[in-house]
Coordinates of C-alpha atoms in Angstrom, one line a residue:
K1 CA -15.0 43.5 -41.2
S2 CA -13.3 40.7 -39.5
W3 CA -14.3 37.0 -39.8
S4 CA -13.8 34.2 -37.5
H5 CA -12.5 30.8 -38.9
D6 CA -15.8 29.3 -37.8
K7 CA -17.9 31.8 -39.4
L8 CA -16.0 31.6 -42.8
C9 CA -15.9 28.0 -42.9
T10 CA -19.9 27.4 -41.7
T11 CA -21.5 30.2 -43.9
K12 CA -23.4 28.7 -46.9
L13 CA -22.2 29.4 -49.8
Q14 CA -24.9 31.9 -51.2
D15 CA -24.8 33.4 -48.1
L16 CA -21.1 34.2 -48.5
M17 CA -21.9 35.4 -52.3
D18 CA -24.4 37.9 -50.7
I19 CA -22.2 39.1 -48.1
L20 CA -19.1 39.7 -50.9
G21 CA -21.7 41.1 -53.1
L22 CA -20.3 38.8 -56.0
P23 CA -22.4 37.5 -59.1
D24 CA -23.7 34.1 -59.2
A25 CA -21.2 33.4 -62.2
L26 CA -18.3 33.4 -59.5
E27 CA -20.2 30.7 -57.3
G28 CA -17.8 28.1 -58.4
T29 CA -14.8 30.3 -57.5
V30 CA -15.7 31.4 -54.2
E31 CA -16.4 27.9 -53.3
M32 CA -13.0 27.0 -54.2
K33 CA -11.4 29.5 -52.3
Q34 CA -13.9 28.8 -49.2
N35 CA -12.8 25.2 -49.5
A36 CA -9.0 26.1 -49.9
I37 CA -8.9 28.3 -46.6
C38 CA -11.1 26.0 -44.8
K39 CA -8.9 23.0 -45.3
F40 CA -5.9 24.8 -45.3
F41 CA -6.7 26.0 -41.8
P42 CA -8.5 23.3 -40.4
D43 CA -8.2 24.2 -36.8
P44 CA -10.1 27.5 -35.9
D45 CA -7.4 28.6 -33.5
A46 CA -5.1 29.0 -36.3
V47 CA -7.2 31.7 -37.9
V48 CA -8.5 33.9 -35.0
K49 CA -9.8 36.8 -37.0
R50 CA -9.2 37.7 -40.7
S51 CA -8.5 41.4 -41.4
S52 CA -10.4 43.6 -43.8
E53 CA -6.7 43.7 -45.8
I54 CA -7.2 39.8 -46.0
D55 CA -10.7 40.2 -47.4
S56 CA -9.9 42.4 -49.7
L57 CA -7.0 40.3 -51.2
M58 CA -9.5 37.4 -51.4
L59 CA -12.1 39.6 -53.4
Q60 CA -9.1 40.8 -55.5
S61 CA -8.0 37.1 -56.3
F62 CA -11.5 36.3 -57.5
W63 CA -11.4 39.1 -59.8
D64 CA -7.9 38.0 -61.0
T65 CA -9.3 34.8 -61.8
V66 CA -11.9 36.4 -63.7
K67 CA -9.5 38.5 -65.9
E68 CA -7.0 35.5 -66.5
I69 CA -10.0 33.7 -67.8
A70 CA -11.2 36.5 -70.1
N71 CA -7.5 37.0 -71.3
K72 CA -7.1 33.2 -72.3
L73 CA -10.4 33.4 -73.7
K74 CA -9.4 36.5 -76.0
E75 CA -6.4 34.6 -77.1
R76 CA -8.5 32.3 -78.7
G77 CA -10.5 34.6 -81.1
L78 CA -13.5 36.1 -80.2
D79 CA -15.4 34.5 -82.9
F80 CA -14.4 31.1 -81.5
V81 CA -15.0 32.1 -78.1
C82 CA -18.5 33.8 -78.5
S83 CA -20.0 30.4 -80.3
A84 CA -18.4 27.9 -78.3
K85 CA -20.1 25.8 -75.5
I86 CA -18.9 26.5 -72.0
Q87 CA -17.9 22.8 -71.4
E88 CA -15.6 23.1 -74.5
L89 CA -14.2 26.3 -73.1
L90 CA -13.5 24.4 -69.9
D91 CA -11.8 21.7 -71.3
I92 CA -9.7 24.0 -73.7
L93 CA -8.5 26.1 -70.5
G94 CA -8.1 23.0 -68.5
V95 CA -9.5 24.3 -65.4
D96 CA -12.0 22.9 -63.0
D97 CA -15.7 22.4 -64.0
R98 CA -16.7 24.5 -60.9
L99 CA -15.3 27.2 -62.7
D100 CA -18.4 27.1 -65.3
G101 CA -19.7 30.2 -63.9
T102 CA -16.8 31.9 -64.3
V103 CA -16.0 31.1 -67.7
K104 CA -19.6 32.0 -68.8
F105 CA -18.9 35.3 -67.1
G106 CA -15.8 35.9 -69.0
Q107 CA -17.5 34.7 -72.4
D108 CA -20.2 37.1 -71.8
L109 CA -17.8 40.1 -71.1
L110 CA -16.0 39.4 -74.3
C111 CA -19.1 38.6 -76.0
K112 CA -21.8 41.2 -75.3
D113 CA -23.0 42.4 -78.6

């Protein structure tokens, strides 16, 4: 499926989440990626259509972000990670507060018991 620049940059975040089929925990990540693309290509004519290959790469970058955060959390030790508050983990990881859902998602993955 191809996307026009206008569609990508005017689609509401929650609608974009639904279209991509991503969990709400990744909302901050999607928002940051959407903002980066729309600011990097402010001219709609600069991006005529996005190919499915680029869509795939963007989706993979979301999961790469989740994996990277989960790996960094794992390095801190599960006892600590599973008992820590999200804000504390955000501070330790040094990531943007908009990634709170992504960090929580990573914490939940590691601490499922």
